[in-house]
Tab-separated table of C-alpha atoms in Angstrom:
chain	number	residue	atom	x	y	z
A	1	MET	CA	5.577	-9.909	30.903
A	2	PHE	CA	4.793	-6.216	31.329
A	3	PHE	CA	7.407	-5.445	28.652
A	4	TYR	CA	5.700	-8.043	26.413
A	5	PHE	CA	2.354	-6.253	26.935
A	6	ILE	CA	3.818	-2.794	26.169
A	7	VAL	CA	5.651	-3.893	23.003
A	8	LEU	CA	2.666	-5.743	21.487
A	9	PHE	CA	0.291	-2.922	22.438
A	10	ILE	CA	2.515	-0.289	20.748
A	11	ILE	CA	2.868	-2.385	17.574
A	12	ALA	CA	-0.918	-2.953	17.481
A	13	LEU	CA	-1.501	0.782	17.851
A	14	PHE	CA	1.098	1.631	15.212
A	15	LEU	CA	-0.370	-0.794	12.656
A	16	VAL	CA	-3.852	0.676	12.859
A	17	ILE	CA	-2.658	4.312	12.940
A	18	ILE	CA	-0.476	4.141	9.807
A	19	ASN	CA	-3.191	2.628	7.630
A	20	PRO	CA	-6.612	2.440	9.325
A	21	LYS	CA	-8.432	1.810	6.025
A	22	ASN	CA	-6.504	-1.408	5.375
A	23	GLU	CA	-8.542	-4.354	6.701
A	24	SER	CA	-5.480	-6.614	7.069
A	25	ASN	CA	-3.790	-3.989	9.226
A	26	ARG	CA	-6.886	-3.619	11.400
A	27	TRP	CA	-7.095	-7.369	12.075
A	28	ALA	CA	-3.337	-7.662	12.652
A	29	SER	CA	-3.689	-4.835	15.163
A	30	ALA	CA	-6.665	-6.611	16.791
A	31	PHE	CA	-4.962	-9.979	17.324
A	32	LEU	CA	-1.789	-8.293	18.633
A	33	LEU	CA	-3.916	-6.312	21.079
A	34	PHE	CA	-5.684	-9.498	22.263
A	35	ALA	CA	-2.303	-11.241	22.601
A	36	SER	CA	-0.862	-8.349	24.627
A	37	LEU	CA	-3.617	-8.696	27.260
A	38	GLY	CA	-2.079	-11.988	28.391
A	39	GLY	CA	1.023	-10.054	29.436
A	40	LEU	CA	-1.100	-7.540	31.351
A	41	ALA	CA	-2.976	-10.339	33.165
A	42	ASP	CA	0.300	-11.994	34.179
A	43	THR	CA	1.677	-8.633	35.386
A	44	ILE	CA	-1.351	-8.200	37.671
A	45	ARG	CA	-0.848	-11.717	39.082
A	46	SER	CA	2.913	-11.507	39.627
A	47	LEU	CA	3.498	-7.840	40.539
A	48	VAL	CA	0.249	-6.261	41.757
A	49	PHE	CA	-1.287	-9.094	43.816
A	50	PRO	CA	1.611	-9.559	46.305
A	51	SER	CA	1.536	-5.891	47.358
A	52	LEU	CA	-2.279	-5.945	47.716
A	53	VAL	CA	-2.191	-9.027	49.957
A	54	ILE	CA	0.374	-7.391	52.196
A	55	GLY	CA	-1.699	-4.210	52.360
A	56	ASN	CA	-4.911	-6.197	53.070
A	57	SER	CA	-6.770	-4.450	50.198
A	58	SER	CA	-9.478	-7.124	49.895
A	59	ASN	CA	-12.026	-5.256	47.705
A	60	LEU	CA	-9.421	-4.120	45.200
A	61	TYR	CA	-7.887	-7.601	45.260
A	62	ILE	CA	-11.255	-9.202	44.366
A	63	PHE	CA	-11.844	-6.682	41.580
A	64	LEU	CA	-8.373	-7.162	40.057
A	65	ASN	CA	-8.670	-10.930	40.386
A	66	VAL	CA	-11.855	-10.915	38.279
A	67	PHE	CA	-10.298	-8.376	35.896
A	68	GLN	CA	-7.182	-10.480	35.244
A	69	TYR	CA	-9.378	-13.537	34.555
A	70	ILE	CA	-11.351	-11.499	31.994
A	71	LEU	CA	-8.092	-10.376	30.356
A	72	ASP	CA	-6.881	-13.976	30.294
A	73	PHE	CA	-10.158	-15.166	28.745
A	74	ILE	CA	-9.928	-12.517	25.977
A	75	ASN	CA	-6.289	-13.410	25.389
A	76	GLN	CA	-6.866	-17.167	25.082
A	77	THR	CA	-10.060	-17.043	22.989
A	78	LEU	CA	-9.983	-13.880	20.867
A	79	THR	CA	-6.297	-14.133	19.894
A	80	PRO	CA	-6.789	-17.324	17.792
A	81	TYR	CA	-10.007	-15.832	16.387
A	82	GLY	CA	-8.181	-12.606	15.437
A	83	VAL	CA	-5.259	-14.514	13.900
A	84	LEU	CA	-7.583	-16.619	11.732
A	85	ILE	CA	-9.654	-13.646	10.523
A	86	PHE	CA	-6.430	-11.747	9.745
A	87	SER	CA	-5.171	-14.744	7.724
A	88	ILE	CA	-8.470	-14.988	5.815
A	89	VAL	CA	-8.445	-11.268	4.987
A	90	TYR	CA	-4.710	-11.115	4.206
A	91	SER	CA	-4.723	-14.198	1.956
A	92	GLU	CA	-7.639	-12.802	-0.120
A	93	VAL	CA	-8.720	-16.369	-0.869
A	94	PHE	CA	-12.369	-15.578	-0.097
A	95	ASN	CA	-14.531	-12.770	-1.427
A	96	LYS	CA	-16.021	-10.026	0.750
A	97	LYS	CA	-19.323	-11.861	1.302
A	98	TRP	CA	-17.626	-15.012	2.631
A	99	ARG	CA	-15.252	-12.977	4.799
A	100	SER	CA	-18.256	-11.331	6.457
A	101	ILE	CA	-19.837	-14.749	7.110
A	102	PHE	CA	-16.604	-16.130	8.609
A	103	LYS	CA	-16.302	-13.172	10.981
A	104	VAL	CA	-19.621	-14.160	12.575
A	105	VAL	CA	-19.450	-17.963	12.354
A	106	LEU	CA	-15.880	-18.241	13.678
A	107	LEU	CA	-16.856	-16.203	16.736
A	108	LEU	CA	-19.281	-18.947	17.874
A	109	PRO	CA	-16.627	-21.143	19.622
A	110	VAL	CA	-15.555	-18.078	21.635
A	111	VAL	CA	-19.141	-17.579	22.845
A	112	MET	CA	-19.599	-21.312	23.492
A	113	THR	CA	-16.373	-21.395	25.541
A	114	LEU	CA	-17.893	-18.790	27.845
A	115	PHE	CA	-20.734	-21.223	28.668
A	116	THR	CA	-18.282	-23.987	29.665
A	117	ILE	CA	-17.033	-21.914	32.616
A	118	SER	CA	-18.380	-23.319	35.889
A	119	ASP	CA	-16.862	-20.991	38.497
A	120	PHE	CA	-18.075	-17.622	37.179
A	121	PRO	CA	-16.767	-14.908	37.592
A	122	ILE	CA	-13.378	-16.644	37.967
A	123	LEU	CA	-13.473	-17.648	34.242
A	124	LYS	CA	-11.208	-20.675	34.649
A	125	LEU	CA	-10.948	-22.250	31.198
A	126	ASN	CA	-11.078	-25.941	30.353
A	127	GLN	CA	-7.806	-26.206	28.397
A	128	LEU	CA	-8.740	-29.455	26.625
A	129	LEU	CA	-12.043	-28.061	25.287
A	130	LEU	CA	-10.213	-24.877	24.297
A	131	LEU	CA	-7.607	-26.877	22.375
A	132	TYR	CA	-10.302	-28.613	20.283
A	133	TRP	CA	-11.093	-25.400	18.400
A	134	VAL	CA	-7.979	-23.238	18.970
A	135	ALA	CA	-5.661	-25.814	17.323
A	136	PRO	CA	-7.654	-25.872	14.024
A	137	TYR	CA	-7.823	-22.045	14.062
A	138	TYR	CA	-4.041	-21.706	14.341
A	139	ILE	CA	-3.301	-24.528	11.863
A	140	ILE	CA	-5.700	-23.095	9.235
A	141	SER	CA	-4.114	-19.655	9.751
A	142	CYS	CA	-0.652	-21.096	9.083
A	143	PHE	CA	-1.972	-22.901	6.001
A	144	LEU	CA	-3.545	-19.711	4.574
A	145	LEU	CA	-0.397	-17.630	5.152
A	146	THR	CA	1.695	-20.366	3.503
A	147	PHE	CA	-0.737	-20.768	0.610
A	148	THR	CA	-0.926	-17.050	-0.167
A	149	PHE	CA	2.824	-16.516	-0.575
A	150	ILE	CA	3.362	-19.770	-2.524
A	151	ASN	CA	0.594	-18.847	-4.991
A	152	GLU	CA	1.563	-15.182	-5.394
A	153	ASN	CA	2.968	-14.604	-8.898
A	154	HIS	CA	4.033	-11.002	-8.473
A	155	PRO	CA	7.695	-10.956	-7.272
A	156	LEU	CA	7.395	-7.942	-4.949
A	157	LYS	CA	4.121	-9.122	-3.365
A	158	SER	CA	5.491	-12.653	-3.055
A	159	LYS	CA	8.485	-11.293	-1.124
A	160	ASN	CA	6.240	-9.294	1.221
A	161	LYS	CA	3.973	-12.292	1.818
A	162	PHE	CA	6.970	-14.516	2.544
A	163	ILE	CA	8.200	-11.966	5.107
A	164	THR	CA	4.749	-11.977	6.746
A	165	PHE	CA	4.874	-15.792	6.758
A	166	ILE	CA	8.247	-16.028	8.545
A	167	ILE	CA	7.228	-13.364	11.079
A	168	ILE	CA	3.874	-14.897	12.053
A	169	VAL	CA	3.803	-18.660	11.394
A	170	PRO	CA	6.687	-19.846	13.668
A	171	THR	CA	5.328	-17.783	16.571
A	172	ILE	CA	1.771	-19.093	16.067
A	173	LEU	CA	3.029	-22.692	16.126
A	174	SER	CA	5.093	-22.013	19.268
A	175	ILE	CA	2.007	-20.564	21.000
A	176	LEU	CA	-0.055	-23.589	19.971
A	177	PHE	CA	2.513	-26.037	21.365
A	178	PHE	CA	3.945	-24.296	24.438
A	179	ILE	CA	0.702	-22.678	25.629
A	180	ASN	CA	-2.349	-24.548	24.377
A	181	ILE	CA	-1.013	-28.111	24.188
A	182	MET	CA	1.296	-27.960	27.226
A	183	ARG	CA	-1.459	-26.449	29.425
A	184	VAL	CA	-3.579	-29.549	28.803
A	185	TYR	CA	-0.854	-31.706	30.397
A	186	ASP	CA	0.287	-29.169	32.984
A	187	PRO	CA	-2.070	-26.221	33.754
A	188	ASN	CA	0.756	-24.461	35.638
A	189	PHE	CA	3.340	-24.874	32.865
A	190	TYR	CA	5.363	-21.637	32.568
A	191	PHE	CA	5.497	-21.102	28.817
A	192	PHE	CA	7.014	-17.617	28.607
A	193	PRO	CA	10.760	-18.526	28.440
A	194	TYR	CA	10.033	-20.687	25.376
A	195	VAL	CA	7.480	-18.501	23.580
A	196	SER	CA	9.525	-15.335	24.224
A	197	VAL	CA	12.295	-16.659	21.933
A	198	PHE	CA	9.844	-16.812	19.011
A	199	ILE	CA	8.280	-13.447	19.889
A	200	ILE	CA	11.711	-11.770	19.951
A	201	PHE	CA	12.537	-13.431	16.612
A	202	SER	CA	9.277	-12.078	15.122
A	203	LEU	CA	9.851	-8.562	16.481
A	204	VAL	CA	13.466	-8.354	15.276
A	205	THR	CA	12.540	-9.770	11.852
A	206	ALA	CA	9.580	-7.380	11.524
A	207	LEU	CA	11.717	-4.398	12.526
A	208	PHE	CA	14.472	-5.291	10.053
A	209	PHE	CA	12.168	-5.905	7.093
A	210	SER	CA	9.866	-2.936	7.809
A	211	PHE	CA	12.811	-0.607	7.186
A	212	ARG	CA	14.057	-2.516	4.162
A	213	TYR	CA	10.976	-3.757	2.296
A	214	GLY	CA	7.854	-3.041	4.335
A	215	VAL	CA	5.816	-5.413	6.499
A	216	LEU	CA	1.985	-5.712	6.401
A	217	GLY	CA	1.999	-2.599	4.211
A	218	MET	CA	3.816	-0.445	6.785
A	219	LYS	CA	6.522	0.993	4.571
A	220	VAL	CA	4.394	1.039	1.437
A	221	SER	CA	1.449	2.717	3.127
A	222	ILE	CA	3.610	5.434	4.694
A	223	GLU	CA	5.115	6.283	1.303
A	224	LYS	CA	1.722	5.999	-0.375
A	225	ASP	CA	-0.032	8.223	2.161
A	226	HIS	CA	2.783	10.752	1.836
A	227	LEU	CA	2.380	10.706	-1.955
A	228	ASN	CA	-1.422	11.054	-1.816
A	229	THR	CA	-1.115	13.956	0.634
A	230	THR	CA	1.526	15.624	-1.540
A	231	ILE	CA	-0.588	15.291	-4.685
A	232	LYS	CA	-3.684	16.606	-2.900
A	233	SER	CA	-1.811	19.602	-1.486
A	234	VAL	CA	-0.104	20.392	-4.789
A	235	SER	CA	-3.387	20.041	-6.715
A	236	SER	CA	-5.114	22.495	-4.380
A	237	GLY	CA	-2.235	24.975	-4.526
A	238	THR	CA	-1.879	24.600	-8.290
A	239	ALA	CA	-5.575	25.324	-8.869
A	240	ILE	CA	-5.284	28.626	-6.982
A	241	LEU	CA	-2.014	29.518	-8.731
A	242	ASN	CA	-3.430	28.646	-12.164
A	243	HIS	CA	-6.502	30.800	-11.582
A	244	THR	CA	-4.374	33.777	-10.518
A	245	LEU	CA	-1.858	33.382	-13.354
A	246	LYS	CA	-4.573	33.058	-16.007
A	247	ASN	CA	-6.220	36.246	-14.799
A	248	GLU	CA	-2.936	38.167	-14.799
A	249	ILE	CA	-1.868	36.787	-18.200
A	250	GLY	CA	-5.253	37.839	-19.585
A	251	LYS	CA	-4.722	41.371	-18.274
A	252	ILE	CA	-1.221	41.562	-19.798
A	253	THR	CA	-2.448	40.308	-23.196
A	254	LEU	CA	-5.457	42.659	-23.266
A	255	THR	CA	-3.418	45.681	-22.126
A	256	THR	CA	-0.731	44.969	-24.738
A	257	ARG	CA	-3.302	44.826	-27.545
A	258	ASN	CA	-5.014	48.018	-26.393
A	259	LEU	CA	-1.687	49.801	-26.018
A	260	LYS	CA	-0.602	48.755	-29.505
A	261	LYS	CA	-3.874	50.052	-30.984
A	262	SER	CA	-3.643	53.374	-29.127
A	263	LEU	CA	-0.173	54.185	-30.432
A	264	LYS	CA	-0.481	56.461	-33.423
A	265	GLU	CA	3.014	55.811	-34.667
A	266	THR	CA	4.737	52.486	-34.729
A	267	ASN	CA	8.324	51.561	-35.308
A	268	GLN	CA	10.291	48.357	-35.530
A	269	ASP	CA	11.600	48.504	-31.946
A	270	ILE	CA	8.134	48.940	-30.434
A	271	ASP	CA	6.768	46.053	-32.554
A	272	THR	CA	9.653	43.870	-31.372
A	273	TYR	CA	8.901	44.636	-27.717
A	274	PHE	CA	5.196	43.919	-28.225
A	275	ASN	CA	6.037	40.599	-29.909
A	276	ILE	CA	8.291	39.629	-26.990
A	277	ILE	CA	5.474	40.375	-24.521
A	278	ASN	CA	2.979	38.395	-26.623
A	279	ARG	CA	5.301	35.396	-26.928
A	280	ALA	CA	5.972	35.441	-23.177
A	281	SER	CA	2.239	35.652	-22.435
A	282	ASN	CA	1.443	32.802	-24.832
A	283	HIS	CA	4.197	30.634	-23.336
A	284	MET	CA	2.941	31.280	-19.800
A	285	GLN	CA	-0.631	30.500	-20.880
A	286	GLU	CA	0.492	27.236	-22.492
A	287	MET	CA	2.452	26.280	-19.354
A	288	VAL	CA	-0.531	27.006	-17.091
A	289	ASP	CA	-2.867	24.970	-19.336
A	290	ARG	CA	-0.485	21.999	-19.346
A	291	ILE	CA	-0.095	22.029	-15.565
A	292	GLN	CA	-3.850	22.349	-15.107
A	293	ASP	CA	-4.516	19.395	-17.445
A	294	GLN	CA	-2.112	17.190	-15.477
A	295	MET	CA	-3.227	18.184	-11.972
A	296	LYS	CA	-7.005	18.512	-12.290
A	297	ASP	CA	-9.364	15.846	-10.919
A	298	ILE	CA	-9.597	12.946	-13.333
A	299	GLN	CA	-13.068	12.180	-14.660
A	300	PHE	CA	-13.378	8.739	-16.248
A	301	LYS	CA	-15.596	7.930	-19.228
A	302	GLU	CA	-15.278	4.172	-19.434
A	303	THR	CA	-15.717	2.234	-22.661
A	304	GLU	CA	-14.703	-1.254	-23.767
A	305	ASN	CA	-11.200	-1.298	-25.268
A	306	SER	CA	-8.605	-3.780	-26.447
A	307	MET	CA	-5.464	-3.494	-24.313
A	308	GLU	CA	-3.281	-4.783	-27.143
A	309	GLU	CA	-4.773	-2.262	-29.565
A	310	LEU	CA	-4.148	0.677	-27.197
A	311	ILE	CA	-0.490	-0.253	-26.652
A	312	VAL	CA	0.187	-0.906	-30.358
A	313	GLU	CA	-1.485	2.408	-31.230
A	314	CYS	CA	0.788	4.255	-28.785
A	315	LEU	CA	3.869	2.553	-30.237
A	316	GLU	CA	2.741	3.507	-33.752
A	317	ASN	CA	2.373	7.150	-32.688
A	318	LEU	CA	5.945	7.092	-31.348
A	319	LYS	CA	7.363	5.275	-34.386
A	320	SER	CA	9.393	8.261	-35.629
A	321	ASP	CA	11.001	8.742	-32.177
A	322	LEU	CA	11.850	5.035	-31.995
A	323	GLU	CA	13.339	5.006	-35.510
A	324	LYS	CA	15.296	8.200	-34.884
A	325	LYS	CA	17.088	6.519	-31.964
A	326	GLU	CA	17.246	3.123	-33.742
A	327	ILE	CA	15.576	1.501	-30.733
A	328	LYS	CA	14.892	-2.225	-30.950
A	329	ILE	CA	11.390	-3.146	-29.771
A	330	ASN	CA	10.346	-6.438	-28.217
A	331	VAL	CA	6.567	-6.678	-27.812
A	332	SER	CA	4.761	-9.645	-26.252
A	333	LEU	CA	1.121	-8.924	-25.447
A	334	ILE	CA	-1.788	-11.118	-24.377
A	335	LYS	CA	-4.251	-11.435	-27.234
A	336	SER	CA	-7.972	-10.720	-26.942
A	337	ILE	CA	-7.867	-8.890	-23.605
A	338	HIS	CA	-10.708	-6.368	-23.500
A	339	PHE	CA	-11.271	-4.141	-20.513
A	340	PHE	CA	-13.390	-1.191	-19.426
A	341	CYS	CA	-11.302	1.964	-19.142
A	342	ASP	CA	-11.133	5.611	-20.108
A	343	ARG	CA	-9.408	5.330	-23.489
A	344	THR	CA	-7.963	8.851	-23.428
A	345	HIS	CA	-6.440	8.658	-19.947
A	346	ILE	CA	-5.060	5.109	-20.275
A	347	LYS	CA	-3.505	5.962	-23.658
A	348	GLU	CA	-1.908	9.022	-22.076
A	349	VAL	CA	-0.470	6.813	-19.313
A	350	PHE	CA	1.072	4.444	-21.889
A	351	ASN	CA	2.360	7.423	-23.902
A	352	ASN	CA	3.975	9.075	-20.877
A	353	ILE	CA	5.828	5.931	-19.826
A	354	LEU	CA	6.901	5.011	-23.367
A	355	LYS	CA	8.179	8.566	-23.977
A	356	ASN	CA	10.150	8.481	-20.726
A	357	ALA	CA	11.695	5.165	-21.781
A	358	ILE	CA	12.634	6.461	-25.244
A	359	GLU	CA	14.126	9.691	-23.862
A	360	SER	CA	16.251	7.795	-21.330
A	361	MET	CA	17.805	5.413	-23.869
A	362	PRO	CA	20.881	5.939	-26.035
A	363	ILE	CA	20.910	5.285	-29.787
A	364	GLY	CA	20.480	1.563	-30.389
A	365	GLY	CA	18.656	0.953	-27.105
A	366	ALA	CA	16.182	-1.844	-26.399
A	367	LEU	CA	12.553	-1.423	-25.337
A	368	THR	CA	10.499	-4.360	-24.037
A	369	VAL	CA	6.720	-4.158	-23.681
A	370	VAL	CA	5.059	-7.216	-22.143
A	371	SER	CA	1.625	-7.956	-20.715
A	372	TYR	CA	0.766	-10.942	-18.530
A	373	LYS	CA	-1.846	-12.193	-16.062
A	374	THR	CA	-1.502	-12.711	-12.340
A	375	ARG	CA	-4.216	-14.033	-10.046
A	376	LYS	CA	-5.749	-10.581	-9.552
A	377	HIS	CA	-4.216	-8.297	-12.167
A	378	ILE	CA	-3.346	-7.757	-15.778
A	379	VAL	CA	0.187	-6.361	-15.724
A	380	VAL	CA	1.748	-4.242	-18.466
A	381	SER	CA	5.532	-4.083	-18.096
A	382	ILE	CA	7.511	-1.415	-19.993
A	383	LYS	CA	11.255	-1.943	-19.661
A	384	ASP	CA	14.164	0.039	-21.107
A	385	ASN	CA	17.951	-0.221	-20.908
A	386	GLY	CA	18.472	3.517	-20.491
A	387	LYS	CA	20.370	5.511	-17.904
A	388	GLY	CA	18.062	4.416	-15.069
A	389	ILE	CA	17.210	6.311	-11.896
A	390	SER	CA	19.375	6.610	-8.804
A	391	SER	CA	18.070	5.040	-5.596
A	392	GLU	CA	17.949	8.530	-4.071
A	393	ASN	CA	15.703	9.893	-6.852
A	394	LEU	CA	13.575	6.745	-7.215
A	395	LYS	CA	11.549	7.485	-4.077
A	396	TYR	CA	10.566	10.913	-5.438
A	397	VAL	CA	9.730	10.128	-9.083
A	398	LEU	CA	5.955	9.994	-8.487
A	399	ASP	CA	5.934	13.314	-6.606
A	400	PRO	CA	4.422	16.251	-8.527
A	401	PHE	CA	6.991	18.615	-10.131
A	402	PHE	CA	9.916	16.258	-9.497
A	403	THR	CA	11.982	15.768	-12.658
A	404	THR	CA	15.556	14.987	-13.639
A	405	LYS	CA	14.973	16.266	-17.181
A	406	ASN	CA	15.331	19.736	-18.660
A	407	LYS	CA	13.043	21.758	-16.382
A	408	ARG	CA	12.276	24.310	-19.081
A	409	HIS	CA	10.201	21.838	-21.078
A	410	ASN	CA	9.330	19.260	-18.414
A	411	TYR	CA	7.309	20.055	-15.312
A	412	GLY	CA	7.638	16.678	-13.588
A	413	LEU	CA	3.928	15.881	-13.767
A	414	GLY	CA	3.889	12.894	-16.155
A	415	LEU	CA	4.406	10.071	-13.645
A	416	SER	CA	2.322	11.835	-11.017
A	417	TYR	CA	-0.514	11.942	-13.565
A	418	CYS	CA	0.018	8.217	-14.326
A	419	TYR	CA	-0.174	7.447	-10.601
A	420	ASN	CA	-3.453	9.400	-10.334
A	421	VAL	CA	-5.018	7.577	-13.293
A	422	MET	CA	-4.001	4.133	-12.008
A	423	GLN	CA	-5.332	4.935	-8.521
A	424	GLN	CA	-8.604	6.157	-10.029
A	425	CYS	CA	-9.153	2.872	-11.896
A	426	GLY	CA	-8.291	0.791	-8.818
A	427	GLY	CA	-4.851	-0.228	-10.071
A	428	SER	CA	-1.299	0.708	-9.176
A	429	ILE	CA	2.054	1.636	-10.685
A	430	GLU	CA	5.392	0.147	-9.640
A	431	LEU	CA	8.879	1.280	-10.633
A	432	GLN	CA	12.109	-0.680	-10.431
A	433	SER	CA	15.295	0.978	-11.606
A	434	GLU	CA	19.044	0.767	-11.342
A	435	GLU	CA	21.373	3.551	-12.407
A	436	ASN	CA	23.030	2.908	-15.809
A	437	MET	CA	21.063	-0.356	-16.134
A	438	GLY	CA	17.557	0.785	-17.048
A	439	THR	CA	14.042	1.096	-15.657
A	440	GLU	CA	10.987	-1.141	-15.538
A	441	VAL	CA	7.528	0.323	-14.991
A	442	LYS	CA	4.680	-2.052	-14.166
A	443	LEU	CA	1.070	-0.980	-14.586
A	444	MET	CA	-1.210	-3.224	-12.506
A	445	PHE	CA	-4.805	-3.267	-13.798
A	446	PRO	CA	-7.305	-5.044	-11.485
A	447	ASP	CA	-9.105	-8.021	-13.024
A	448	LYS	CA	-12.461	-6.335	-12.297
A	449	MET	CA	-11.744	-4.114	-15.344
A	450	ILE	CA	-11.625	-7.111	-17.686
A	451	VAL	CA	-14.710	-7.723	-19.802
């Protein structure tokens, strides 16, 4: 049982450390912490008490006896509460106001259970009274976790929610049966050999899927935090570099002009050298301006826009590129969707992704642009049948300055800029790609943007 306590405690700690701002993670961490205390209480009873009795340490024995009862009370009452609140938050069925109400109201049975204890401070619980409210808590939790993955339309999110379902639901049901129900019939029933099978299953499944897909946002949040940190660091460094380069380029340009004016005689060779310096200075200035435009903080000026109109406009602007490569276009967009956005930035996002798709495709390629609704998003999918991206490069494509194109004309800031814009408007960007098969980019706009 001590091992059980250590493992659950470490997982609880890990969940809250990797993404403390995520409410689902915080509540998952909370209920795992409450659950782990049962293992600590059992360890005190089975390992610590025998040595204290032999040593005749009566005061310490009394203290630890009360302490293990407190741990047991927290474990048996706050674990089902934590599981239910986690399920409510994770399922996103209720809005923020209702979630806040539930957090208070659902705590009432825990408080009321405290008043049913007759032998205070021993805190011996009435298992039948406990079952009356713990059973509904666990059953509703299972229902919410089942409901949320069944009703999730987005394939990737549906997969993640199904993984969460198979990790949590079987173990919750085993706890309900082998601990809460069996204790009503036999207060001394030793549940651990049975429940441990389900706990081990959950831990192994969670470990496997956290490496492969991500569980409760673990993998995603690590990559996302890494990306946000990278962008922040690069933006800061780029601002300093841009400032320095602009100053030095200005000095070179001014000195060249003054030097050219001060020369009394000119010849063709000197003019050629001056022209080379001017062209180099202008190119450097253009490069610095482009990098600065992509990396600076994004300021939104939101207006009402038609999503269909923006996408069609971008396709019209790229018509010559599409015709040059004889690319077949398949467009299927939701009509009459208006949303509040910064027209300039969102158009630039569409342009960047469409250009990438066109550049990656051979002559006679196929481009598919589709928009559709999910429960919480409007999704714009841009899919090509180009050369695709290798699995090794796919994890870096959103990083600033990463590019597989000609580095002389591409600075690897396009997708990083798109990521920044989507984050700023509360949305997200997802990429799926297979080498030599093509790439699909999904832009997820939150429904709060819709008029």
